[in-house]
mmCIF file of C-alpha atoms and ligand atoms in Angstrom:
data_model
loop_
_atom_site.group_PDB
_atom_site.id
_atom_site.type_symbol
_atom_site.label_atom_id
_atom_site.label_comp_id
_atom_site.label_asym_id
_atom_site.label_seq_id
_atom_site.Cartn_x
_atom_site.Cartn_y
_atom_site.Cartn_z
ATOM 1 C CA MET A 1 -6.838 19.910 53.587
ATOM 2 C CA ARG A 2 -10.529 20.231 52.931
ATOM 3 C CA PHE A 3 -12.097 17.356 51.102
ATOM 4 C CA LEU A 4 -15.708 17.833 50.049
ATOM 5 C CA TRP A 5 -17.318 19.254 53.175
ATOM 6 C CA PHE A 6 -14.907 17.550 55.611
ATOM 7 C CA ASN A 7 -11.960 19.278 57.158
ATOM 8 C CA LEU A 8 -9.298 16.593 57.229
ATOM 9 C CA ASP A 9 -6.768 18.603 59.234
ATOM 10 C CA CYS A 10 -8.987 19.115 62.219
ATOM 11 C CA ARG A 11 -7.854 17.271 65.350
ATOM 12 C CA ASP A 12 -11.220 15.723 66.074
ATOM 13 C CA SER A 13 -11.801 14.900 62.473
ATOM 14 C CA ALA A 14 -11.730 11.103 62.872
ATOM 15 C CA PRO A 15 -15.512 10.698 62.585
ATOM 16 C CA GLY A 16 -15.506 13.181 59.727
ATOM 17 C CA VAL A 17 -12.869 11.199 57.883
ATOM 18 C CA ALA A 18 -14.704 7.951 58.509
ATOM 19 C CA ILE A 19 -17.951 9.402 57.172
ATOM 20 C CA ALA A 20 -16.166 10.942 54.214
ATOM 21 C CA LEU A 21 -14.493 7.679 53.294
ATOM 22 C CA ALA A 22 -17.697 5.684 53.780
ATOM 23 C CA THR A 23 -19.654 8.132 51.627
ATOM 24 C CA LEU A 24 -17.028 8.061 48.942
ATOM 25 C CA GLY A 25 -16.849 4.277 49.138
ATOM 26 C CA ILE A 26 -20.581 3.873 48.671
ATOM 27 C CA PHE A 27 -20.660 6.434 45.887
ATOM 28 C CA TRP A 28 -17.872 4.757 43.935
ATOM 29 C CA THR A 29 -19.216 1.259 44.542
ATOM 30 C CA CYS A 30 -22.554 2.293 43.039
ATOM 31 C CA LEU A 31 -20.912 4.059 40.135
ATOM 32 C CA ILE A 32 -18.555 1.196 39.350
ATOM 33 C CA SER A 33 -21.356 -1.371 39.556
ATOM 34 C CA ILE A 34 -23.553 0.635 37.216
ATOM 35 C CA TYR A 35 -20.827 0.979 34.633
ATOM 36 C CA ASP A 36 -19.434 -2.516 35.064
ATOM 37 C CA LEU A 37 -22.822 -4.190 34.677
ATOM 38 C CA ALA A 38 -23.816 -2.029 31.716
ATOM 39 C CA THR A 39 -24.540 -4.016 28.602
ATOM 40 C CA VAL A 40 -23.024 -3.098 25.284
ATOM 41 C CA HIS A 41 -25.786 -2.594 22.743
ATOM 42 C CA ASP A 42 -25.241 -3.589 19.156
ATOM 43 C CA THR A 43 -22.410 -5.904 20.169
ATOM 44 C CA PHE A 44 -22.126 -7.400 16.714
ATOM 45 C CA THR A 45 -21.368 -4.102 14.978
ATOM 46 C CA ILE A 46 -18.931 -2.981 17.641
ATOM 47 C CA ALA A 47 -17.033 -6.244 18.024
ATOM 48 C CA SER A 48 -16.780 -6.486 14.235
ATOM 49 C CA MET A 49 -14.908 -3.201 14.107
ATOM 50 C CA ALA A 50 -12.144 -4.866 16.137
ATOM 51 C CA ALA A 51 -12.348 -8.285 14.495
ATOM 52 C CA GLU A 52 -12.345 -6.980 10.934
ATOM 53 C CA ARG A 53 -9.734 -4.313 11.449
ATOM 54 C CA GLU A 54 -7.244 -5.667 8.914
ATOM 55 C CA GLN A 55 -9.815 -6.209 6.191
ATOM 56 C CA ASN A 56 -11.414 -2.823 6.816
ATOM 57 C CA LEU A 57 -8.035 -1.148 6.766
ATOM 58 C CA GLU A 58 -7.167 -2.640 3.418
ATOM 59 C CA ASN A 59 -10.455 -1.488 1.869
ATOM 60 C CA PHE A 60 -10.306 1.918 3.523
ATOM 61 C CA LYS A 61 -6.792 2.624 2.263
ATOM 62 C CA LYS A 62 -7.878 2.004 -1.310
ATOM 63 C CA GLU A 63 -10.493 4.759 -0.982
ATOM 64 C CA GLY A 64 -7.809 7.429 -0.397
ATOM 65 C CA HIS A 65 -9.196 9.354 2.565
ATOM 66 C CA SER A 66 -7.719 12.410 4.286
ATOM 67 C CA ALA A 67 -8.192 13.407 7.915
ATOM 68 C CA PHE A 68 -7.561 16.251 10.311
ATOM 69 C CA VAL A 69 -6.934 15.958 14.052
ATOM 70 C CA ILE A 70 -7.538 18.671 16.642
ATOM 71 C CA GLY A 71 -6.119 18.100 20.125
ATOM 72 C CA TYR A 72 -3.207 16.072 18.737
ATOM 73 C CA THR A 73 -0.822 17.276 21.451
ATOM 74 C CA GLY A 74 -3.077 15.930 24.216
ATOM 75 C CA GLU A 75 -2.851 12.559 25.933
ATOM 76 C CA ILE A 76 -5.363 10.823 23.688
ATOM 77 C CA GLY A 77 -4.300 12.884 20.689
ATOM 78 C CA LYS A 78 -0.633 11.877 20.930
ATOM 79 C CA VAL A 79 -1.458 8.181 20.973
ATOM 80 C CA LEU A 80 -3.980 8.643 18.177
ATOM 81 C CA VAL A 81 -1.369 10.271 15.964
ATOM 82 C CA LYS A 82 1.068 7.447 16.723
ATOM 83 C CA GLU A 83 -1.589 4.901 15.805
ATOM 84 C CA LEU A 84 -2.457 6.784 12.599
ATOM 85 C CA ASP A 85 1.211 6.841 11.701
ATOM 86 C CA GLU A 86 1.470 3.080 12.185
ATOM 87 C CA VAL A 87 -1.639 1.990 10.295
ATOM 88 C CA LYS A 88 -1.277 4.506 7.441
ATOM 89 C CA ALA A 89 -5.022 4.501 6.866
ATOM 90 C CA PHE A 90 -5.052 8.010 5.387
ATOM 91 C CA LYS A 91 -3.133 9.410 2.463
ATOM 92 C CA ARG A 92 -2.972 12.749 4.280
ATOM 93 C CA VAL A 93 -3.388 13.756 7.937
ATOM 94 C CA VAL A 94 -3.511 17.426 8.920
ATOM 95 C CA LEU A 95 -2.682 18.136 12.551
ATOM 96 C CA VAL A 96 -4.463 21.356 13.483
ATOM 97 C CA GLY A 97 -3.418 23.089 16.703
ATOM 98 C CA ARG A 98 -2.623 26.350 18.391
ATOM 99 C CA ARG A 99 1.165 25.966 18.423
ATOM 100 C CA GLN A 100 3.934 24.629 16.241
ATOM 101 C CA THR A 101 5.455 21.403 17.592
ATOM 102 C CA ASN A 102 7.323 20.066 14.555
ATOM 103 C CA ILE A 103 5.951 16.640 15.455
ATOM 104 C CA THR A 104 5.701 15.793 11.749
ATOM 105 C CA GLN A 105 9.482 15.399 11.634
ATOM 106 C CA LYS A 106 9.014 12.201 13.653
ATOM 107 C CA LEU A 107 6.120 10.970 11.541
ATOM 108 C CA GLY A 108 5.909 9.296 8.167
ATOM 109 C CA ALA A 109 4.836 10.889 4.914
ATOM 110 C CA GLY A 110 1.449 12.502 4.647
ATOM 111 C CA PHE A 111 1.406 14.343 7.980
ATOM 112 C CA GLU A 112 1.150 18.138 8.009
ATOM 113 C CA GLU A 113 0.979 20.538 10.912
ATOM 114 C CA ARG A 114 -1.138 23.703 10.763
ATOM 115 C CA VAL A 115 -1.162 26.388 13.413
ATOM 116 C CA VAL A 116 -4.516 28.128 13.797
ATOM 117 C CA ASP A 117 -6.195 30.616 16.108
ATOM 118 C CA PHE A 118 -9.276 28.837 17.455
ATOM 119 C CA ASP A 119 -10.859 32.202 18.334
ATOM 120 C CA ASN A 120 -10.731 33.212 14.665
ATOM 121 C CA LEU A 121 -11.070 29.882 12.983
ATOM 122 C CA ASP A 122 -12.873 31.351 9.980
ATOM 123 C CA ASP A 123 -9.505 32.768 8.904
ATOM 124 C CA TYR A 124 -8.032 29.259 8.822
ATOM 125 C CA LYS A 125 -10.660 27.357 6.872
ATOM 126 C CA GLU A 126 -8.110 26.086 4.404
ATOM 127 C CA ALA A 127 -6.526 23.925 7.130
ATOM 128 C CA PHE A 128 -9.557 21.638 6.924
ATOM 129 C CA ALA A 129 -9.855 21.588 3.142
ATOM 130 C CA GLY A 130 -10.013 18.170 1.553
ATOM 131 C CA CYS A 131 -10.391 16.270 4.828
ATOM 132 C CA ASP A 132 -13.341 13.922 4.737
ATOM 133 C CA VAL A 133 -12.679 12.580 8.250
ATOM 134 C CA GLY A 134 -12.146 14.640 11.414
ATOM 135 C CA PHE A 135 -10.834 13.507 14.792
ATOM 136 C CA ASN A 136 -11.417 15.627 17.864
ATOM 137 C CA THR A 137 -9.482 14.996 21.070
ATOM 138 C CA LEU A 138 -9.438 18.617 22.181
ATOM 139 C CA GLY A 139 -10.166 19.463 25.781
ATOM 140 C CA THR A 140 -9.184 21.345 28.871
ATOM 141 C CA THR A 141 -10.225 21.427 32.512
ATOM 142 C CA ARG A 142 -11.906 23.985 34.699
ATOM 143 C CA ALA A 143 -8.815 24.061 36.920
ATOM 144 C CA LYS A 144 -6.654 24.980 33.956
ATOM 145 C CA SER A 145 -8.868 27.384 32.043
ATOM 146 C CA GLY A 146 -11.656 28.442 34.398
ATOM 147 C CA ALA A 147 -15.330 27.660 33.860
ATOM 148 C CA GLN A 148 -15.698 29.956 30.842
ATOM 149 C CA GLY A 149 -12.455 28.785 29.300
ATOM 150 C CA PHE A 150 -13.503 25.186 29.731
ATOM 151 C CA VAL A 151 -16.799 25.744 27.906
ATOM 152 C CA LYS A 152 -14.974 27.715 25.217
ATOM 153 C CA VAL A 153 -12.563 24.860 24.450
ATOM 154 C CA ASP A 154 -14.709 21.794 25.097
ATOM 155 C CA HIS A 155 -17.828 23.177 23.445
ATOM 156 C CA ASP A 156 -17.284 26.297 21.336
ATOM 157 C CA TYR A 157 -13.983 25.372 19.659
ATOM 158 C CA VAL A 158 -15.249 21.877 18.910
ATOM 159 C CA LEU A 159 -18.474 23.171 17.414
ATOM 160 C CA LYS A 160 -16.740 25.833 15.326
ATOM 161 C CA THR A 161 -14.269 23.275 14.009
ATOM 162 C CA ALA A 162 -17.105 20.926 13.183
ATOM 163 C CA GLU A 163 -19.017 23.633 11.297
ATOM 164 C CA ILE A 164 -16.028 24.590 9.186
ATOM 165 C CA ALA A 165 -15.121 20.965 8.609
ATOM 166 C CA LYS A 166 -18.623 20.091 7.500
ATOM 167 C CA ALA A 167 -18.619 23.025 5.063
ATOM 168 C CA SER A 168 -15.229 21.820 3.774
ATOM 169 C CA GLY A 169 -16.543 18.351 3.001
ATOM 170 C CA CYS A 170 -15.999 16.419 6.223
ATOM 171 C CA LYS A 171 -18.227 13.349 6.153
ATOM 172 C CA HIS A 172 -17.256 11.542 9.343
ATOM 173 C CA PHE A 173 -16.526 13.339 12.604
ATOM 174 C CA LEU A 174 -15.134 11.386 15.573
ATOM 175 C CA HIS A 175 -15.571 13.181 18.866
ATOM 176 C CA THR A 176 -14.116 12.522 22.317
ATOM 177 C CA SER A 177 -16.718 13.103 24.959
ATOM 178 C CA SER A 178 -16.738 11.600 28.446
ATOM 179 C CA GLN A 179 -18.425 8.971 30.556
ATOM 180 C CA GLY A 180 -21.406 10.511 32.313
ATOM 181 C CA SER A 181 -21.938 13.248 29.693
ATOM 182 C CA ASP A 182 -25.385 14.683 30.182
ATOM 183 C CA LYS A 183 -26.699 17.924 28.746
ATOM 184 C CA ASN A 184 -29.027 18.309 31.737
ATOM 185 C CA SER A 185 -26.409 17.641 34.397
ATOM 186 C CA SER A 186 -25.904 20.138 37.209
ATOM 187 C CA LEU A 187 -22.137 19.596 36.992
ATOM 188 C CA LEU A 188 -20.298 21.884 34.582
ATOM 189 C CA TYR A 189 -18.058 19.133 33.217
ATOM 190 C CA THR A 190 -20.680 16.533 32.358
ATOM 191 C CA ARG A 191 -23.146 19.205 31.206
ATOM 192 C CA THR A 192 -20.674 20.848 28.835
ATOM 193 C CA LYS A 193 -19.635 17.488 27.415
ATOM 194 C CA GLY A 194 -23.306 16.594 26.929
ATOM 195 C CA GLN A 195 -24.100 19.920 25.277
ATOM 196 C CA ALA A 196 -21.172 19.528 22.905
ATOM 197 C CA GLU A 197 -22.593 16.170 21.803
ATOM 198 C CA GLU A 198 -25.986 17.758 21.193
ATOM 199 C CA SER A 199 -24.487 20.653 19.221
ATOM 200 C CA LEU A 200 -22.541 18.228 17.036
ATOM 201 C CA LYS A 201 -25.653 16.207 16.222
ATOM 202 C CA VAL A 202 -27.290 19.327 14.781
ATOM 203 C CA ILE A 203 -24.504 19.691 12.214
ATOM 204 C CA HIS A 204 -25.676 16.507 10.494
ATOM 205 C CA PHE A 205 -22.461 14.900 9.416
ATOM 206 C CA ASP A 206 -23.002 11.824 7.281
ATOM 207 C CA ARG A 207 -21.522 10.009 10.231
ATOM 208 C CA LEU A 208 -20.903 11.231 13.780
ATOM 209 C CA SER A 209 -19.135 8.926 16.227
ATOM 210 C CA ILE A 210 -19.186 9.987 19.872
ATOM 211 C CA PHE A 211 -16.811 8.298 22.301
ATOM 212 C CA ARG A 212 -17.417 8.436 26.041
ATOM 213 C CA PRO A 213 -14.272 7.077 27.709
ATOM 214 C CA GLY A 214 -13.848 6.787 31.468
ATOM 215 C CA ILE A 215 -10.929 8.081 33.511
ATOM 216 C CA LEU A 216 -7.971 8.130 31.158
ATOM 217 C CA LEU A 217 -5.034 5.939 32.063
ATOM 218 C CA CYS A 218 -1.757 7.417 30.869
ATOM 219 C CA ASP A 219 1.381 8.976 32.268
ATOM 220 C CA ARG A 220 0.216 12.536 32.083
ATOM 221 C CA GLU A 221 3.071 14.985 31.656
ATOM 222 C CA GLU A 222 1.177 17.811 33.222
ATOM 223 C CA SER A 223 0.484 17.496 36.965
ATOM 224 C CA ARG A 224 -3.192 17.357 37.833
ATOM 225 C CA PRO A 225 -3.442 16.698 41.587
ATOM 226 C CA SER A 226 -7.124 15.755 41.700
ATOM 227 C CA GLU A 227 -6.717 13.372 38.765
ATOM 228 C CA SER A 228 -3.655 11.690 40.254
ATOM 229 C CA PHE A 229 -5.465 11.397 43.589
ATOM 230 C CA PHE A 230 -8.299 9.479 41.928
ATOM 231 C CA ARG A 231 -5.883 7.390 39.906
ATOM 232 C CA THR A 232 -4.088 6.273 43.064
ATOM 233 C CA VAL A 233 -7.181 5.595 45.153
ATOM 234 C CA LEU A 234 -8.958 3.825 42.328
ATOM 235 C CA LYS A 235 -6.043 1.653 41.217
ATOM 236 C CA PRO A 236 -7.634 -1.559 42.544
ATOM 237 C CA VAL A 237 -10.837 -0.711 40.675
ATOM 238 C CA PHE A 238 -8.942 -0.150 37.432
ATOM 239 C CA TYR A 239 -7.284 -3.510 37.986
ATOM 240 C CA PHE A 240 -10.302 -5.633 38.913
ATOM 241 C CA PHE A 241 -12.890 -3.854 36.718
ATOM 242 C CA PRO A 242 -10.754 -2.715 33.792
ATOM 243 C CA THR A 243 -13.631 -1.750 31.522
ATOM 244 C CA ALA A 244 -15.924 -0.053 34.043
ATOM 245 C CA ILE A 245 -14.700 3.477 34.714
ATOM 246 C CA SER A 246 -11.222 3.638 33.209
ATOM 247 C CA THR A 247 -9.778 3.677 29.713
ATOM 248 C CA PRO A 248 -6.131 3.579 28.684
ATOM 249 C CA THR A 249 -5.476 6.286 26.095
ATOM 250 C CA GLU A 250 -4.274 3.547 23.704
ATOM 251 C CA VAL A 251 -7.701 1.935 23.888
ATOM 252 C CA VAL A 252 -9.472 5.180 22.987
ATOM 253 C CA ALA A 253 -7.086 5.813 20.100
ATOM 254 C CA ARG A 254 -7.399 2.280 18.753
ATOM 255 C CA ALA A 255 -11.182 2.360 19.016
ATOM 256 C CA MET A 256 -11.282 5.660 17.123
ATOM 257 C CA VAL A 257 -9.128 4.274 14.321
ATOM 258 C CA ASN A 258 -11.097 1.001 14.153
ATOM 259 C CA ASN A 259 -14.279 3.049 13.936
ATOM 260 C CA ALA A 260 -12.936 5.447 11.316
ATOM 261 C CA ILE A 261 -11.945 2.637 8.948
ATOM 262 C CA SER A 262 -15.111 0.580 9.454
ATOM 263 C CA PRO A 263 -17.913 0.754 6.906
ATOM 264 C CA PRO A 264 -20.646 3.182 7.999
ATOM 265 C CA SER A 265 -23.429 1.627 10.058
ATOM 266 C CA GLU A 266 -27.058 2.467 9.441
ATOM 267 C CA ASN A 267 -27.110 5.180 12.071
ATOM 268 C CA ARG A 268 -25.881 8.691 11.425
ATOM 269 C CA THR A 269 -24.942 9.105 15.066
ATOM 270 C CA GLU A 270 -23.090 6.388 16.936
ATOM 271 C CA LEU A 271 -22.650 6.746 20.678
ATOM 272 C CA PHE A 272 -20.054 4.561 22.338
ATOM 273 C CA GLU A 273 -20.007 4.166 26.095
ATOM 274 C CA ASN A 274 -16.854 3.041 27.833
ATOM 275 C CA LYS A 275 -17.383 -0.710 27.524
ATOM 276 C CA ALA A 276 -18.193 -0.327 23.851
ATOM 277 C CA ILE A 277 -14.905 1.557 23.398
ATOM 278 C CA HIS A 278 -13.008 -1.300 25.020
ATOM 279 C CA MET A 279 -14.788 -3.798 22.789
ATOM 280 C CA MET A 280 -14.183 -1.748 19.656
ATOM 281 C CA ALA A 281 -10.488 -1.651 20.482
ATOM 282 C CA GLY A 282 -10.435 -5.428 20.882
ATOM 283 C CA ASN A 283 -9.809 -5.090 24.604
ATOM 284 C CA LEU A 284 -13.088 -6.708 25.684
ATOM 285 C CA LYS A 285 -14.305 -9.879 24.036
ATOM 286 C CA PRO A 286 -18.027 -10.130 23.335
ATOM 287 C CA LYS A 287 -20.067 -13.019 24.720
ATOM 288 C CA PRO A 288 -20.887 -15.379 21.852
ATOM 289 C CA GLU A 289 -24.610 -15.154 22.623
ATOM 290 C CA ASP A 290 -24.460 -11.363 22.187
ATOM 291 C CA MET A 291 -23.065 -11.629 18.682
ATOM 292 C CA VAL A 292 -26.442 -11.259 17.030
ATOM 293 C CA LYS A 293 -26.316 -9.808 13.567
ATOM 294 C CA PRO A 294 -28.548 -6.727 13.421
ATOM 295 C CA VAL A 295 -31.607 -6.889 11.205
ATOM 296 C CA LYS A 296 -31.867 -4.183 8.576
ATOM 297 C CA LYS A 297 -34.321 -1.434 9.411
ATOM 298 C CA SER A 298 -35.997 1.085 7.137
ATOM 299 C CA ALA A 299 -33.982 4.253 6.475
ATOM 300 C CA LYS A 300 -36.531 6.422 8.245
ATOM 301 C CA GLU A 301 -36.350 4.466 11.481
ATOM 302 C CA THR A 302 -32.572 4.454 11.672
ATOM 303 C CA ASP A 303 -32.035 8.142 10.952
ATOM 304 C CA ASP A 304 -32.700 9.027 14.592
ATOM 305 C CA ASN A 305 -29.916 9.334 17.088
ATOM 306 C CA GLN A 306 -29.625 6.169 19.075
ATOM 307 C CA GLU A 307 -27.637 5.294 22.139
ATOM 308 C CA LEU A 308 -25.383 2.302 22.179
HETATM 309 N N1 LIG B 401 -8.769 13.180 31.573
HETATM 310 C C1 LIG B 401 -9.686 12.241 31.658
HETATM 311 O O1 LIG B 401 -9.640 11.366 32.540
HETATM 312 C C2 LIG B 401 -10.819 12.209 30.647
HETATM 313 C C3 LIG B 401 -11.832 11.282 30.805
HETATM 314 C C4 LIG B 401 -12.844 11.211 29.848
HETATM 315 C C5 LIG B 401 -12.824 12.056 28.763
HETATM 316 N N2 LIG B 401 -11.840 12.982 28.637
HETATM 317 C C6 LIG B 401 -11.882 13.878 27.471
HETATM 318 O O2 LIG B 401 -10.933 13.439 26.528
HETATM 319 C C7 LIG B 401 -10.481 14.537 25.740
HETATM 320 C C8 LIG B 401 -8.975 14.510 25.637
HETATM 321 O O3 LIG B 401 -8.450 14.486 26.937
HETATM 322 P P1 LIG B 401 -6.877 14.522 27.172
HETATM 323 O O4 LIG B 401 -6.686 14.248 28.613
HETATM 324 O O5 LIG B 401 -6.203 13.695 26.140
HETATM 325 O O6 LIG B 401 -6.594 16.072 26.888
HETATM 326 P P2 LIG B 401 -5.252 16.881 27.156
HETATM 327 O O7 LIG B 401 -4.110 15.976 27.367
HETATM 328 O O8 LIG B 401 -5.560 17.885 28.202
HETATM 329 O O9 LIG B 401 -5.054 17.585 25.735
HETATM 330 C C9 LIG B 401 -5.885 18.590 25.361
HETATM 331 C C10 LIG B 401 -5.662 19.022 23.930
HETATM 332 O O10 LIG B 401 -6.473 20.171 23.704
HETATM 333 C C11 LIG B 401 -5.640 21.277 23.352
HETATM 334 N N3 LIG B 401 -6.115 22.498 23.983
HETATM 335 C C12 LIG B 401 -6.383 22.701 25.296
HETATM 336 N N4 LIG B 401 -6.736 23.967 25.509
HETATM 337 C C13 LIG B 401 -6.684 24.598 24.311
HETATM 338 C C14 LIG B 401 -6.943 25.928 23.873
HETATM 339 N N5 LIG B 401 -7.318 26.880 24.719
HETATM 340 N N6 LIG B 401 -6.782 26.206 22.575
HETATM 341 C C15 LIG B 401 -6.381 25.258 21.708
HETATM 342 N N7 LIG B 401 -6.137 23.983 22.051
HETATM 343 C C16 LIG B 401 -6.273 23.661 23.340
HETATM 344 C C17 LIG B 401 -4.265 20.932 23.867
HETATM 345 O O11 LIG B 401 -3.318 21.662 23.096
HETATM 346 P P3 LIG B 401 -1.953 22.223 23.793
HETATM 347 O O12 LIG B 401 -1.031 21.047 23.811
HETATM 348 O O13 LIG B 401 -1.515 23.286 22.859
HETATM 349 O O14 LIG B 401 -2.314 22.691 25.147
HETATM 350 C C18 LIG B 401 -4.223 19.437 23.640
HETATM 351 O O15 LIG B 401 -3.920 19.140 22.304
HETATM 352 C C19 LIG B 401 -11.035 15.780 26.401
HETATM 353 O O16 LIG B 401 -12.134 16.238 25.665
HETATM 354 C C20 LIG B 401 -11.484 15.301 27.763
HETATM 355 O O17 LIG B 401 -12.589 16.034 28.244
HETATM 356 C C21 LIG B 401 -10.836 13.059 29.549
HETATM 357 C C1 LIG B 402 10.137 24.073 14.624
HETATM 358 O O1 LIG B 402 10.983 24.264 13.505
HETATM 359 C C2 LIG B 402 11.210 25.636 13.200
HETATM 360 C C3 LIG B 402 12.013 25.699 11.909
HETATM 361 O O2 LIG B 402 12.897 24.629 11.789
HETATM 362 C C4 LIG B 402 11.926 26.321 14.382
HETATM 363 O O3 LIG B 402 12.125 27.689 14.074
HETATM 364 C C5 LIG B 402 11.062 26.178 15.626
HETATM 365 O O4 LIG B 402 11.727 26.703 16.748
HETATM 366 C C6 LIG B 402 10.703 24.705 15.893
HETATM 367 N N1 LIG B 402 9.738 24.663 16.968
HETATM 368 C C7 LIG B 402 9.755 23.720 17.929
HETATM 369 C C8 LIG B 402 8.697 23.816 18.970
HETATM 370 O O5 LIG B 402 10.589 22.833 17.972
HETATM 371 C C1 LIG B 403 -33.192 17.804 29.370
HETATM 372 O O1 LIG B 403 -33.650 19.129 29.325
HETATM 373 C C2 LIG B 403 -34.457 19.412 28.201
HETATM 374 C C3 LIG B 403 -34.786 20.889 28.241
HETATM 375 O O2 LIG B 403 -33.611 21.636 28.242
HETATM 376 C C4 LIG B 403 -35.713 18.526 28.239
HETATM 377 O O3 LIG B 403 -36.490 18.772 27.085
HETATM 378 C C5 LIG B 403 -35.308 17.062 28.279
HETATM 379 O O4 LIG B 403 -36.435 16.241 28.426
HETATM 380 C C6 LIG B 403 -34.335 16.802 29.402
HETATM 381 N N1 LIG B 403 -33.843 15.444 29.271
HETATM 382 C C7 LIG B 403 -33.688 14.620 30.292
HETATM 383 C C8 LIG B 403 -33.133 13.273 29.959
HETATM 384 O O5 LIG B 403 -33.962 14.911 31.419
HETATM 385 C C1 LIG B 404 -28.474 2.108 15.639
HETATM 386 O O1 LIG B 404 -29.825 2.368 16.011
HETATM 387 C C2 LIG B 404 -30.489 1.253 16.554
HETATM 388 C C3 LIG B 404 -31.937 1.616 16.759
HETATM 389 O O2 LIG B 404 -32.480 2.181 15.599
HETATM 390 C C4 LIG B 404 -29.803 0.864 17.857
HETATM 391 O O3 LIG B 404 -30.439 -0.253 18.428
HETATM 392 C C5 LIG B 404 -28.356 0.544 17.587
HETATM 393 O O4 LIG B 404 -27.702 0.305 18.791
HETATM 394 C C6 LIG B 404 -27.645 1.668 16.831
HETATM 395 N N1 LIG B 404 -26.366 1.181 16.350
HETATM 396 C C7 LIG B 404 -25.294 1.949 16.201
HETATM 397 C C8 LIG B 404 -24.064 1.300 15.670
HETATM 398 O O5 LIG B 404 -25.284 3.133 16.485
#
């Protein structure tokens, strides 16, 4: 087996293995420290989304919103749909995907499934009609779809959906990105995720919420060797630093719902790093001294995209 630039099968590979493990160890220690020590900005707003969930839900229900979900058959998507079914925040939820699953038979009233062709989404505009909230948990991997296929799904399909949704009256778009997203990154994954965020900002939804979860914790049905390798090696990290680089899919789903039902903040674009996601889901308690109520700013100042 070749791992990075080390050949682990080679008979005299002991020094190579040692160096490889040391390098990896240092790399992960740095990464984990950076993410674990990161501060959550705007703690008050984020923690309130968890604390005021019940009240927000009650008010939100009265307003009679409708939502669509793309990526609902994925790991985050499945849990999100389950959560949406439980809280009944929306009068109507349209599940938009590439294949019929009949999942609605197991869900309560208000759920509909629509099969679309993401390469010709213009022909399926009606699927998004009347939905003022959109959830995106779509995604693939380079291993599964190739580099071009990955960009097509994680960037192009998301952007096209967002454009059609916006034209159909979508006001709030909730987007699953990833920890480390960076439009200038030299890595395809983080660069594509970063570029998708940038493209979405240009659409100017009334409200755009970007979630950057860490490594997803779930029992993935599909086998992904590299992911399961990391999950095994990093288990102690997930245990001792649960909010640094990992995120249970339930936490992402709960954070998305808590965000969707919360009153809009002053910012058009909200960017939630991993720790913020944990806090928004009620999985990380804020320090009392961080619970500072934000002071109101002028509209002009707050219209810019700000990081959390
Ligand atoms: N895995 C991680 O550790 C991790 C970490 C941080 C962020 N994320 C991000 O989180 C998001 C969700 O991840 P996940 O692991 O829940 O995803 P997933 O389980 O791989 O699910 C992906 C979803 O996208 C759909 N999809 C994939 N390729 C498609 C295509 N060509 N056309 C139409 N639909 C397609 C799938 O539909 P089908 O069921 O029809 O295939 C499924 O609903 C992704 O954007 C991912 O980048 C993942
Ligand atoms: C969904 O239901 C339809 C009609 O009942 C059936 O023809 C189809 O095979 C079902 N598909 C799946 C994936 O269960
Ligand atoms: C990213 O690249 C763009 C040009 O594509 C540049 O304007 C911008 O300053 C860069 N941002 C960072 C954070 O390096
Ligand atoms: C909103 O923007 C301000 C700066 O204008 C920033 O400090 C804050 O973290 C942002 N809050 C949210 C919820 O996006």
